[in-house]
């Protein structure tokens, strides 16, 4: 429920859009209504408006205002200096990606069409992406779980296009270049993660072995060449969409959170998200067999690695890192719950934890055996 201050801000935003709509859509265009559909996400607000064009066609636009997860205060969000910088950067990134995809002239790659940035409300106005479904929802479809060939083939093709989309993103915004792998950042990250895991769960015998293997893997890859890029940093199943006409579109590339890292960081986010699906784990791979998961990964690689070479050792290293993150994230989330939900979540974690550990060991062994 929006408070009175937030309602005033939305009314002001709506009035401003009324004045701008004719400039964006033509003299006869107008908002269908002033009161938008309001959606509160973890890190943003979205206000959806319908615009009627001169030919009576109605198009939908979205005004996005960024926020912090722990805050639900719209007045503070539009004044925050960091959020204002992030929104301006995102607007510019949207424009760059739109041009890159148009120049690529690939009808299977889609983009978000940004219209304007409104500084007073720190709002990005964009065309709403219609008739799409997230990759996550596709994975949860009954026909996907039951192995229907047509849906699995369609999803494999979409994963291939996601690889092409990410490659283009890195080319257009990431300044991809080959450089020597610096193990320090990842080593510090792994030390922190092992400490976090030790703080929230009883020690398991495999953790010492995993920590030892991570150190050996970092030593094996020290000073090896790897491609670095400014990462998307949120490239997961929910943010990758498939339209009704087969286009792949990606959301939420917030430049303020991007860092210069090996490109495998973005790849690990997507495939860790796939690897830890409860459907896969609870069915012991029956509903999403490992052979199909390997096929998805190879399709992605074919889409991404068109003009640079794939180094499977780095892919394995970052995949193992993703499993370690899952080990911490699922237990930490369960501990924050209460009552029956907490009991069920901790029970689910006990089922999933050996899977996370086994996968991490598997990925690290790929590196150590390749030495």
C-alpha positions as YAML, in Angstrom:
chain: A
units: angstrom
residues:
- id: 1
  name: UNK
  ca: [0.00, 0.00, 0.00]
- id: 2
  name: UNK
  ca: [1.41, 3.39, -1.01]
- id: 3
  name: UNK
  ca: [1.46, 6.17, 1.57]
- id: 4
  name: UNK
  ca: [0.30, 9.74, 0.89]
- id: 5
  name: UNK
  ca: [3.79, 11.03, -0.03]
- id: 6
  name: UNK
  ca: [4.23, 8.22, -2.54]
- id: 7
  name: UNK
  ca: [0.81, 8.85, -4.04]
- id: 8
  name: UNK
  ca: [1.69, 12.52, -4.56]
- id: 9
  name: UNK
  ca: [4.90, 11.54, -6.35]
- id: 10
  name: UNK
  ca: [3.01, 9.15, -8.64]
- id: 11
  name: UNK
  ca: [0.42, 11.81, -9.43]
- id: 12
  name: UNK
  ca: [3.18, 14.27, -10.31]
- id: 13
  name: UNK
  ca: [4.89, 11.67, -12.47]
- id: 14
  name: UNK
  ca: [1.60, 10.91, -14.26]
- id: 15
  name: UNK
  ca: [1.01, 14.60, -14.95]
- id: 16
  name: UNK
  ca: [4.52, 14.95, -16.36]
- id: 17
  name: UNK
  ca: [3.99, 11.94, -18.62]
- id: 18
  name: UNK
  ca: [0.75, 13.48, -19.91]
- id: 19
  name: UNK
  ca: [2.75, 16.47, -21.12]
- id: 20
  name: UNK
  ca: [5.54, 14.35, -22.66]
- id: 21
  name: UNK
  ca: [3.41, 11.71, -24.40]
- id: 22
  name: UNK
  ca: [2.63, 13.86, -27.51]
- id: 23
  name: UNK
  ca: [6.37, 14.48, -28.00]
- id: 24
  name: UNK
  ca: [7.13, 10.78, -27.82]
- id: 25
  name: UNK
  ca: [4.17, 9.25, -29.65]
- id: 26
  name: UNK
  ca: [2.64, 12.03, -31.77]
- id: 27
  name: UNK
  ca: [0.40, 15.01, -31.24]
- id: 28
  name: UNK
  ca: [-2.83, 13.06, -30.77]
- id: 29
  name: UNK
  ca: [-1.42, 10.47, -28.35]
- id: 30
  name: UNK
  ca: [-2.55, 10.51, -24.73]
- id: 31
  name: UNK
  ca: [-2.59, 8.46, -21.55]
- id: 32
  name: UNK
  ca: [-5.64, 6.26, -21.20]
- id: 33
  name: UNK
  ca: [-5.69, 6.87, -17.44]
- id: 34
  name: UNK
  ca: [-3.59, 8.79, -14.92]
- id: 35
  name: UNK
  ca: [-3.53, 6.07, -12.25]
- id: 36
  name: UNK
  ca: [-0.87, 3.51, -13.24]
- id: 37
  name: UNK
  ca: [-0.63, -0.16, -12.38]
- id: 38
  name: UNK
  ca: [1.95, -0.20, -9.58]
- id: 39
  name: UNK
  ca: [4.33, -3.11, -9.00]
- id: 40
  name: UNK
  ca: [6.85, -3.26, -6.16]
- id: 41
  name: UNK
  ca: [9.91, -5.41, -6.91]
- id: 42
  name: UNK
  ca: [12.83, -6.20, -4.62]
- id: 43
  name: UNK
  ca: [15.01, -3.48, -6.13]
- id: 44
  name: UNK
  ca: [12.62, -1.19, -7.98]
- id: 45
  name: UNK
  ca: [9.17, 0.27, -8.47]
- id: 46
  name: UNK
  ca: [7.35, -0.12, -11.78]
- id: 47
  name: UNK
  ca: [4.45, 2.07, -12.92]
- id: 48
  name: UNK
  ca: [2.60, 0.82, -16.00]
- id: 49
  name: UNK
  ca: [0.63, 3.22, -18.22]
- id: 50
  name: UNK
  ca: [-1.45, 2.67, -21.35]
- id: 51
  name: UNK
  ca: [-1.02, 5.17, -24.19]
- id: 52
  name: UNK
  ca: [-3.60, 5.59, -26.94]
- id: 53
  name: UNK
  ca: [-2.12, 6.57, -30.30]
- id: 54
  name: UNK
  ca: [-3.78, 8.61, -33.02]
- id: 55
  name: UNK
  ca: [-4.89, 5.41, -34.81]
- id: 56
  name: UNK
  ca: [-6.63, 4.19, -31.60]
- id: 57
  name: UNK
  ca: [-3.94, 1.60, -31.01]
- id: 58
  name: UNK
  ca: [-2.96, 1.23, -27.35]
- id: 59
  name: UNK
  ca: [0.65, 0.66, -26.30]
- id: 60
  name: UNK
  ca: [1.92, 0.13, -22.76]
- id: 61
  name: UNK
  ca: [4.88, 1.95, -21.23]
- id: 62
  name: UNK
  ca: [6.72, 1.39, -17.96]
- id: 63
  name: UNK
  ca: [8.27, 3.99, -15.66]
- id: 64
  name: UNK
  ca: [10.96, 2.27, -13.57]
- id: 65
  name: UNK
  ca: [12.38, 3.81, -10.39]
- id: 66
  name: UNK
  ca: [15.27, 1.98, -8.75]
- id: 67
  name: UNK
  ca: [15.38, 1.29, -5.03]
- id: 68
  name: UNK
  ca: [17.33, -0.67, -2.43]
- id: 69
  name: UNK
  ca: [16.01, -4.04, -1.28]
- id: 70
  name: UNK
  ca: [15.83, -3.01, 2.38]
- id: 71
  name: UNK
  ca: [14.00, 0.23, 1.64]
- id: 72
  name: UNK
  ca: [10.37, 0.76, 0.62]
- id: 73
  name: UNK
  ca: [10.35, 4.54, 0.60]
- id: 74
  name: UNK
  ca: [9.74, 6.09, -2.80]
- id: 75
  name: UNK
  ca: [10.61, 9.70, -1.82]
- id: 76
  name: UNK
  ca: [14.00, 8.58, -0.50]
- id: 77
  name: UNK
  ca: [14.61, 6.37, -3.54]
- id: 78
  name: UNK
  ca: [14.24, 9.20, -6.05]
- id: 79
  name: UNK
  ca: [16.65, 11.42, -4.10]
- id: 80
  name: UNK
  ca: [19.41, 8.87, -3.44]
- id: 81
  name: UNK
  ca: [22.65, 9.90, -5.18]
- id: 82
  name: UNK
  ca: [23.83, 6.36, -5.94]
- id: 83
  name: UNK
  ca: [20.45, 5.33, -7.29]
- id: 84
  name: UNK
  ca: [20.31, 8.40, -9.51]
- id: 85
  name: UNK
  ca: [23.72, 7.58, -10.96]
- id: 86
  name: UNK
  ca: [22.69, 3.95, -11.47]
- id: 87
  name: UNK
  ca: [19.49, 4.93, -13.29]
- id: 88
  name: UNK
  ca: [21.31, 7.31, -15.63]
- id: 89
  name: UNK
  ca: [23.86, 4.61, -16.40]
- id: 90
  name: UNK
  ca: [21.15, 2.03, -17.02]
- id: 91
  name: UNK
  ca: [19.31, 4.36, -19.39]
- id: 92
  name: UNK
  ca: [22.49, 4.89, -21.39]
- id: 93
  name: UNK
  ca: [23.18, 1.14, -21.39]
- id: 94
  name: UNK
  ca: [19.68, 0.41, -22.68]
- id: 95
  name: UNK
  ca: [20.28, 2.79, -25.57]
- id: 96
  name: UNK
  ca: [23.65, 1.22, -26.40]
- id: 97
  name: UNK
  ca: [22.24, -2.30, -26.38]
- id: 98
  name: UNK
  ca: [19.26, -1.30, -28.52]
- id: 99
  name: UNK
  ca: [21.62, 0.13, -31.14]
- id: 100
  name: UNK
  ca: [23.94, -2.89, -30.97]
- id: 101
  name: UNK
  ca: [21.07, -5.31, -31.56]
- id: 102
  name: UNK
  ca: [19.62, -3.21, -34.38]
- id: 103
  name: UNK
  ca: [23.07, -3.09, -36.01]
- id: 104
  name: UNK
  ca: [23.41, -6.85, -35.55]
- id: 105
  name: UNK
  ca: [20.17, -7.22, -37.52]
- id: 106
  name: UNK
  ca: [19.30, -10.54, -35.89]
- id: 107
  name: UNK
  ca: [15.50, -10.84, -35.56]
- id: 108
  name: UNK
  ca: [15.90, -13.45, -32.83]
- id: 109
  name: UNK
  ca: [17.56, -10.98, -30.43]
- id: 110
  name: UNK
  ca: [15.32, -8.44, -28.73]
- id: 111
  name: UNK
  ca: [15.89, -5.36, -26.62]
- id: 112
  name: UNK
  ca: [14.16, -2.98, -24.26]
- id: 113
  name: UNK
  ca: [13.25, 0.24, -26.03]
- id: 114
  name: UNK
  ca: [14.05, 3.11, -23.66]
- id: 115
  name: UNK
  ca: [12.09, 6.31, -24.28]
- id: 116
  name: UNK
  ca: [13.42, 8.85, -21.79]
- id: 117
  name: UNK
  ca: [15.07, 9.44, -18.44]
- id: 118
  name: UNK
  ca: [13.16, 11.81, -16.14]
- id: 119
  name: UNK
  ca: [15.65, 13.26, -13.61]
- id: 120
  name: UNK
  ca: [13.10, 14.73, -11.20]
- id: 121
  name: UNK
  ca: [11.66, 11.28, -10.46]
- id: 122
  name: UNK
  ca: [14.81, 9.34, -11.30]
- id: 123
  name: UNK
  ca: [12.59, 7.31, -13.62]
- id: 124
  name: UNK
  ca: [13.46, 5.43, -16.79]
- id: 125
  name: UNK
  ca: [10.51, 5.37, -19.19]
- id: 126
  name: UNK
  ca: [10.48, 2.46, -21.62]
- id: 127
  name: UNK
  ca: [8.17, 0.43, -23.82]
- id: 128
  name: UNK
  ca: [6.71, -2.50, -21.93]
- id: 129
  name: UNK
  ca: [7.93, -5.87, -23.17]
- id: 130
  name: UNK
  ca: [4.76, -7.78, -24.04]
- id: 131
  name: UNK
  ca: [3.97, -11.47, -24.56]
- id: 132
  name: UNK
  ca: [7.08, -12.88, -22.90]
- id: 133
  name: UNK
  ca: [7.85, -15.69, -20.48]
- id: 134
  name: UNK
  ca: [10.95, -15.98, -18.30]
- id: 135
  name: UNK
  ca: [13.38, -18.85, -18.71]
- id: 136
  name: UNK
  ca: [12.57, -19.82, -15.12]
- id: 137
  name: UNK
  ca: [8.89, -20.33, -15.91]
- id: 138
  name: UNK
  ca: [9.80, -22.41, -18.96]
- id: 139
  name: UNK
  ca: [11.87, -24.74, -16.76]
- id: 140
  name: UNK
  ca: [8.92, -25.19, -14.41]
- id: 141
  name: UNK
  ca: [6.45, -26.08, -17.15]
- id: 142
  name: UNK
  ca: [5.05, -29.62, -16.85]
- id: 143
  name: UNK
  ca: [5.94, -30.48, -20.45]
- id: 144
  name: UNK
  ca: [9.56, -29.45, -19.78]
- id: 145
  name: UNK
  ca: [9.73, -31.60, -16.65]
- id: 146
  name: UNK
  ca: [8.16, -34.55, -18.45]
- id: 147
  name: UNK
  ca: [10.66, -34.33, -21.28]
- id: 148
  name: UNK
  ca: [8.46, -33.32, -24.21]
- id: 149
  name: UNK
  ca: [10.91, -33.05, -27.14]
- id: 150
  name: UNK
  ca: [9.40, -29.90, -28.67]
- id: 151
  name: UNK
  ca: [9.64, -27.79, -25.50]
- id: 152
  name: UNK
  ca: [13.13, -29.04, -24.67]
- id: 153
  name: UNK
  ca: [14.30, -28.34, -28.19]
- id: 154
  name: UNK
  ca: [12.77, -24.85, -28.07]
- id: 155
  name: UNK
  ca: [14.45, -24.12, -24.76]
- id: 156
  name: UNK
  ca: [17.82, -25.33, -26.04]
- id: 157
  name: UNK
  ca: [17.47, -22.93, -28.97]
- id: 158
  name: UNK
  ca: [16.58, -20.11, -26.56]
- id: 159
  name: UNK
  ca: [19.68, -20.88, -24.47]
- id: 160
  name: UNK
  ca: [21.75, -20.65, -27.67]
- id: 161
  name: UNK
  ca: [20.26, -17.20, -28.33]
- id: 162
  name: UNK
  ca: [20.95, -16.17, -24.73]
- id: 163
  name: UNK
  ca: [24.61, -16.92, -25.40]
- id: 164
  name: UNK
  ca: [24.52, -14.68, -28.49]
- id: 165
  name: UNK
  ca: [22.78, -11.93, -26.50]
- id: 166
  name: UNK
  ca: [25.36, -12.00, -23.71]
- id: 167
  name: UNK
  ca: [28.25, -11.98, -26.18]
- id: 168
  name: UNK
  ca: [26.81, -8.91, -27.85]
- id: 169
  name: UNK
  ca: [26.31, -7.27, -24.46]
- id: 170
  name: UNK
  ca: [29.94, -7.86, -23.54]
- id: 171
  name: UNK
  ca: [31.07, -6.55, -26.93]
- id: 172
  name: UNK
  ca: [28.94, -3.41, -26.75]
- id: 173
  name: UNK
  ca: [29.32, -2.52, -23.07]
- id: 174
  name: UNK
  ca: [32.00, -4.73, -21.55]
- id: 175
  name: UNK
  ca: [35.25, -3.81, -23.34]
- id: 176
  name: UNK
  ca: [36.27, -7.47, -23.53]
- id: 177
  name: UNK
  ca: [40.00, -8.03, -23.48]
- id: 178
  name: UNK
  ca: [42.43, -10.84, -22.78]
- id: 179
  name: UNK
  ca: [44.56, -10.43, -19.67]
- id: 180
  name: UNK
  ca: [46.36, -12.45, -17.03]
- id: 181
  name: UNK
  ca: [44.09, -14.06, -14.44]
- id: 182
  name: UNK
  ca: [44.52, -12.37, -11.08]
- id: 183
  name: UNK
  ca: [43.57, -14.91, -8.42]
- id: 184
  name: UNK
  ca: [43.47, -12.43, -5.50]
- id: 185
  name: UNK
  ca: [39.88, -11.22, -5.85]
- id: 186
  name: UNK
  ca: [38.40, -14.69, -6.23]
- id: 187
  name: UNK
  ca: [40.63, -16.04, -3.44]
- id: 188
  name: UNK
  ca: [39.36, -13.36, -1.05]
- id: 189
  name: UNK
  ca: [35.79, -14.08, -2.12]
- id: 190
  name: UNK
  ca: [36.22, -17.81, -1.46]
- id: 191
  name: UNK
  ca: [37.74, -17.18, 1.97]
- id: 192
  name: UNK
  ca: [34.74, -15.04, 2.87]
- id: 193
  name: UNK
  ca: [32.31, -17.68, 1.59]
- id: 194
  name: UNK
  ca: [33.92, -20.50, 3.56]
- id: 195
  name: UNK
  ca: [33.75, -18.34, 6.71]
- id: 196
  name: UNK
  ca: [30.07, -17.62, 6.08]
- id: 197
  name: UNK
  ca: [29.29, -21.32, 5.64]
- id: 198
  name: UNK
  ca: [31.19, -22.20, 8.82]
- id: 199
  name: UNK
  ca: [29.14, -19.65, 10.78]
- id: 200
  name: UNK
  ca: [25.73, -21.07, 9.84]
- id: 201
  name: UNK
  ca: [26.15, -24.83, 9.77]
- id: 202
  name: UNK
  ca: [27.81, -27.72, 11.50]
- id: 203
  name: UNK
  ca: [31.15, -28.57, 9.94]
- id: 204
  name: UNK
  ca: [31.08, -31.18, 7.21]
- id: 205
  name: UNK
  ca: [34.08, -33.28, 6.26]
- id: 206
  name: UNK
  ca: [33.89, -32.26, 2.62]
- id: 207
  name: UNK
  ca: [34.40, -28.55, 3.32]
- id: 208
  name: UNK
  ca: [38.08, -28.94, 4.12]
- id: 209
  name: UNK
  ca: [38.53, -30.99, 0.98]
- id: 210
  name: UNK
  ca: [36.67, -28.38, -1.10]
- id: 211
  name: UNK
  ca: [38.75, -25.54, 0.30]
- id: 212
  name: UNK
  ca: [41.93, -27.45, -0.53]
- id: 213
  name: UNK
  ca: [40.73, -28.13, -4.09]
- id: 214
  name: UNK
  ca: [39.79, -24.49, -4.65]
- id: 215
  name: UNK
  ca: [43.30, -23.42, -3.63]
- id: 216
  name: UNK
  ca: [44.83, -26.01, -5.94]
- id: 217
  name: UNK
  ca: [42.59, -24.89, -8.83]
- id: 218
  name: UNK
  ca: [43.51, -21.23, -8.31]
- id: 219
  name: UNK
  ca: [47.18, -22.18, -8.25]
- id: 220
  name: UNK
  ca: [46.77, -24.13, -11.49]
- id: 221
  name: UNK
  ca: [45.14, -21.14, -13.22]
- id: 222
  name: UNK
  ca: [47.35, -18.41, -11.77]
- id: 223
  name: UNK
  ca: [48.72, -16.13, -14.51]
- id: 224
  name: UNK
  ca: [46.76, -17.94, -17.23]
- id: 225
  name: UNK
  ca: [45.18, -15.70, -19.89]
- id: 226
  name: UNK
  ca: [41.43, -15.16, -19.61]
- id: 227
  name: UNK
  ca: [38.97, -12.69, -21.11]
- id: 228
  name: UNK
  ca: [37.81, -9.97, -18.73]
- id: 229
  name: UNK
  ca: [34.72, -7.82, -19.22]
- id: 230
  name: UNK
  ca: [32.34, -5.51, -17.41]
- id: 231
  name: UNK
  ca: [29.79, -8.09, -16.39]
- id: 232
  name: UNK
  ca: [26.01, -8.02, -16.56]
- id: 233
  name: UNK
  ca: [26.07, -9.31, -12.94]
- id: 234
  name: UNK
  ca: [22.42, -10.40, -12.87]
- id: 235
  name: UNK
  ca: [22.26, -12.84, -15.77]
- id: 236
  name: UNK
  ca: [19.89, -15.48, -14.37]
- id: 237
  name: UNK
  ca: [16.74, -17.35, -15.37]
- id: 238
  name: UNK
  ca: [14.26, -14.71, -14.20]
- id: 239
  name: UNK
  ca: [15.91, -11.88, -16.12]
- id: 240
  name: UNK
  ca: [16.09, -13.72, -19.46]
- id: 241
  name: UNK
  ca: [12.83, -13.71, -21.41]
- id: 242
  name: UNK
  ca: [11.51, -15.52, -24.45]
- id: 243
  name: UNK
  ca: [8.88, -13.72, -26.51]
- id: 244
  name: UNK
  ca: [5.99, -15.35, -28.35]
- id: 245
  name: UNK
  ca: [7.85, -14.86, -31.65]
- id: 246
  name: UNK
  ca: [11.04, -16.54, -30.37]
- id: 247
  name: UNK
  ca: [13.08, -13.46, -29.46]
- id: 248
  name: UNK
  ca: [15.37, -13.53, -26.43]
- id: 249
  name: UNK
  ca: [15.34, -10.34, -24.33]
- id: 250
  name: UNK
  ca: [17.36, -9.68, -21.16]
- id: 251
  name: UNK
  ca: [16.38, -7.39, -18.27]
- id: 252
  name: UNK
  ca: [18.00, -5.55, -15.38]
- id: 253
  name: UNK
  ca: [21.57, -4.93, -16.48]
- id: 254
  name: UNK
  ca: [22.25, -2.37, -13.78]
- id: 255
  name: UNK
  ca: [25.63, -0.80, -14.64]
- id: 256
  name: UNK
  ca: [26.19, 0.42, -11.07]
- id: 257
  name: UNK
  ca: [26.73, -3.17, -9.95]
- id: 258
  name: UNK
  ca: [28.90, -4.27, -12.84]
- id: 259
  name: UNK
  ca: [32.53, -5.12, -12.16]
- id: 260
  name: UNK
  ca: [35.43, -6.08, -14.37]
- id: 261
  name: UNK
  ca: [35.69, -9.83, -14.03]
- id: 262
  name: UNK
  ca: [36.30, -12.91, -16.19]
- id: 263
  name: UNK
  ca: [33.33, -13.28, -18.54]
- id: 264
  name: UNK
  ca: [32.63, -16.71, -17.01]
- id: 265
  name: UNK
  ca: [31.10, -14.92, -14.02]
- id: 266
  name: UNK
  ca: [27.97, -14.11, -16.05]
- id: 267
  name: UNK
  ca: [27.84, -17.61, -17.49]
- id: 268
  name: UNK
  ca: [28.07, -19.16, -14.03]
- id: 269
  name: UNK
  ca: [25.05, -17.16, -12.85]
- id: 270
  name: UNK
  ca: [22.82, -18.63, -15.52]
- id: 271
  name: UNK
  ca: [23.97, -22.22, -15.23]
- id: 272
  name: UNK
  ca: [24.16, -22.25, -11.44]
- id: 273
  name: UNK
  ca: [20.55, -21.07, -11.53]
- id: 274
  name: UNK
  ca: [19.71, -24.02, -13.80]
- id: 275
  name: UNK
  ca: [21.82, -26.54, -11.87]
- id: 276
  name: UNK
  ca: [20.16, -25.82, -8.51]
- id: 277
  name: UNK
  ca: [16.54, -26.14, -9.62]
- id: 278
  name: UNK
  ca: [14.65, -28.13, -7.00]
- id: 279
  name: UNK
  ca: [13.01, -30.13, -9.79]
- id: 280
  name: UNK
  ca: [16.41, -31.42, -10.81]
- id: 281
  name: UNK
  ca: [17.66, -32.15, -7.32]
- id: 282
  name: UNK
  ca: [14.50, -33.68, -5.83]
- id: 283
  name: UNK
  ca: [14.10, -36.07, -8.76]
- id: 284
  name: UNK
  ca: [17.79, -37.05, -8.69]
- id: 285
  name: UNK
  ca: [18.15, -35.83, -12.26]
- id: 286
  name: UNK
  ca: [15.19, -37.76, -13.64]
- id: 287
  name: UNK
  ca: [13.11, -34.73, -14.65]
- id: 288
  name: UNK
  ca: [16.10, -32.70, -15.87]
- id: 289
  name: UNK
  ca: [18.78, -35.27, -16.74]
- id: 290
  name: UNK
  ca: [22.44, -34.33, -16.76]
- id: 291
  name: UNK
  ca: [22.72, -35.14, -20.47]
- id: 292
  name: UNK
  ca: [20.14, -32.46, -21.24]
- id: 293
  name: UNK
  ca: [21.87, -29.96, -18.94]
- id: 294
  name: UNK
  ca: [25.15, -30.59, -20.76]
- id: 295
  name: UNK
  ca: [23.33, -30.01, -24.05]
- id: 296
  name: UNK
  ca: [22.06, -26.65, -22.77]
- id: 297
  name: UNK
  ca: [25.55, -25.60, -21.73]
- id: 298
  name: UNK
  ca: [27.01, -26.55, -25.11]
- id: 299
  name: UNK
  ca: [24.26, -24.65, -26.93]
- id: 300
  name: UNK
  ca: [25.06, -21.57, -24.88]
- id: 301
  name: UNK
  ca: [28.77, -21.92, -25.65]
- id: 302
  name: UNK
  ca: [28.02, -22.15, -29.38]
- id: 303
  name: UNK
  ca: [26.05, -18.93, -29.16]
- id: 304
  name: UNK
  ca: [28.62, -17.05, -27.08]
- id: 305
  name: UNK
  ca: [32.04, -18.24, -28.24]
- id: 306
  name: UNK
  ca: [31.88, -17.24, -31.89]
- id: 307
  name: UNK
  ca: [34.99, -15.05, -32.13]
- id: 308
  name: UNK
  ca: [36.89, -15.86, -28.93]
- id: 309
  name: UNK
  ca: [37.92, -19.21, -27.51]
- id: 310
  name: UNK
  ca: [36.27, -21.09, -24.66]
- id: 311
  name: UNK
  ca: [38.49, -22.09, -21.74]
- id: 312
  name: UNK
  ca: [36.63, -24.88, -19.97]
- id: 313
  name: UNK
  ca: [38.93, -24.68, -16.93]
- id: 314
  name: UNK
  ca: [37.67, -21.20, -16.08]
- id: 315
  name: UNK
  ca: [34.12, -22.24, -16.75]
- id: 316
  name: UNK
  ca: [34.59, -25.10, -14.27]
- id: 317
  name: UNK
  ca: [36.18, -22.79, -11.68]
- id: 318
  name: UNK
  ca: [33.32, -20.31, -11.72]
- id: 319
  name: UNK
  ca: [30.74, -23.10, -11.85]
- id: 320
  name: UNK
  ca: [32.25, -24.54, -8.65]
- id: 321
  name: UNK
  ca: [32.09, -21.07, -7.12]
- id: 322
  name: UNK
  ca: [28.40, -20.94, -7.96]
- id: 323
  name: UNK
  ca: [27.81, -24.23, -6.15]
- id: 324
  name: UNK
  ca: [29.58, -22.88, -3.07]
- id: 325
  name: UNK
  ca: [27.37, -19.79, -3.15]
- id: 326
  name: UNK
  ca: [24.27, -21.99, -3.36]
- id: 327
  name: UNK
  ca: [25.47, -23.96, -0.35]
- id: 328
  name: UNK
  ca: [25.52, -20.75, 1.68]
- id: 329
  name: UNK
  ca: [22.51, -19.00, 0.16]
- id: 330
  name: UNK
  ca: [19.96, -21.79, 0.61]
- id: 331
  name: UNK
  ca: [20.96, -22.45, 4.23]
- id: 332
  name: UNK
  ca: [21.06, -18.74, 5.12]
- id: 333
  name: UNK
  ca: [17.63, -18.15, 3.55]
- id: 334
  name: UNK
  ca: [16.16, -21.10, 5.47]
- id: 335
  name: UNK
  ca: [17.52, -19.77, 8.76]
- id: 336
  name: UNK
  ca: [15.75, -16.44, 8.19]
- id: 337
  name: UNK
  ca: [12.37, -18.16, 7.96]
- id: 338
  name: UNK
  ca: [10.12, -18.99, 10.90]
- id: 339
  name: UNK
  ca: [7.75, -21.75, 11.93]
- id: 340
  name: UNK
  ca: [6.83, -24.52, 9.52]
- id: 341
  name: UNK
  ca: [8.47, -22.74, 6.58]
- id: 342
  name: UNK
  ca: [11.81, -22.82, 8.40]
- id: 343
  name: UNK
  ca: [11.50, -26.53, 9.18]
- id: 344
  name: UNK
  ca: [10.60, -27.38, 5.57]
- id: 345
  name: UNK
  ca: [13.33, -25.15, 4.12]
- id: 346
  name: UNK
  ca: [16.00, -26.67, 6.38]
- id: 347
  name: UNK
  ca: [14.80, -30.13, 5.43]
- id: 348
  name: UNK
  ca: [15.04, -29.24, 1.73]
- id: 349
  name: UNK
  ca: [18.52, -27.88, 2.29]
- id: 350
  name: UNK
  ca: [19.66, -31.14, 3.90]
- id: 351
  name: UNK
  ca: [18.53, -32.88, 0.71]
- id: 352
  name: UNK
  ca: [20.22, -30.38, -1.61]
- id: 353
  name: UNK
  ca: [23.50, -29.86, 0.22]
- id: 354
  name: UNK
  ca: [25.23, -33.12, -0.88]
- id: 355
  name: UNK
  ca: [24.27, -32.23, -4.46]
- id: 356
  name: UNK
  ca: [25.92, -28.80, -4.19]
- id: 357
  name: UNK
  ca: [29.06, -30.34, -2.72]
- id: 358
  name: UNK
  ca: [29.27, -33.14, -5.27]
- id: 359
  name: UNK
  ca: [28.88, -30.70, -8.18]
- id: 360
  name: UNK
  ca: [31.55, -28.38, -6.77]
- id: 361
  name: UNK
  ca: [33.98, -31.30, -6.40]
- id: 362
  name: UNK
  ca: [33.19, -32.42, -9.95]
- id: 363
  name: UNK
  ca: [33.94, -28.99, -11.44]
- id: 364
  name: UNK
  ca: [37.18, -28.59, -9.49]
- id: 365
  name: UNK
  ca: [38.33, -32.08, -10.50]
- id: 366
  name: UNK
  ca: [37.91, -31.04, -14.15]
- id: 367
  name: UNK
  ca: [40.54, -28.33, -13.59]
- id: 368
  name: UNK
  ca: [42.95, -30.44, -11.55]
- id: 369
  name: UNK
  ca: [42.79, -33.36, -13.97]
- id: 370
  name: UNK
  ca: [43.51, -31.05, -16.89]
- id: 371
  name: UNK
  ca: [46.83, -29.90, -15.41]
...
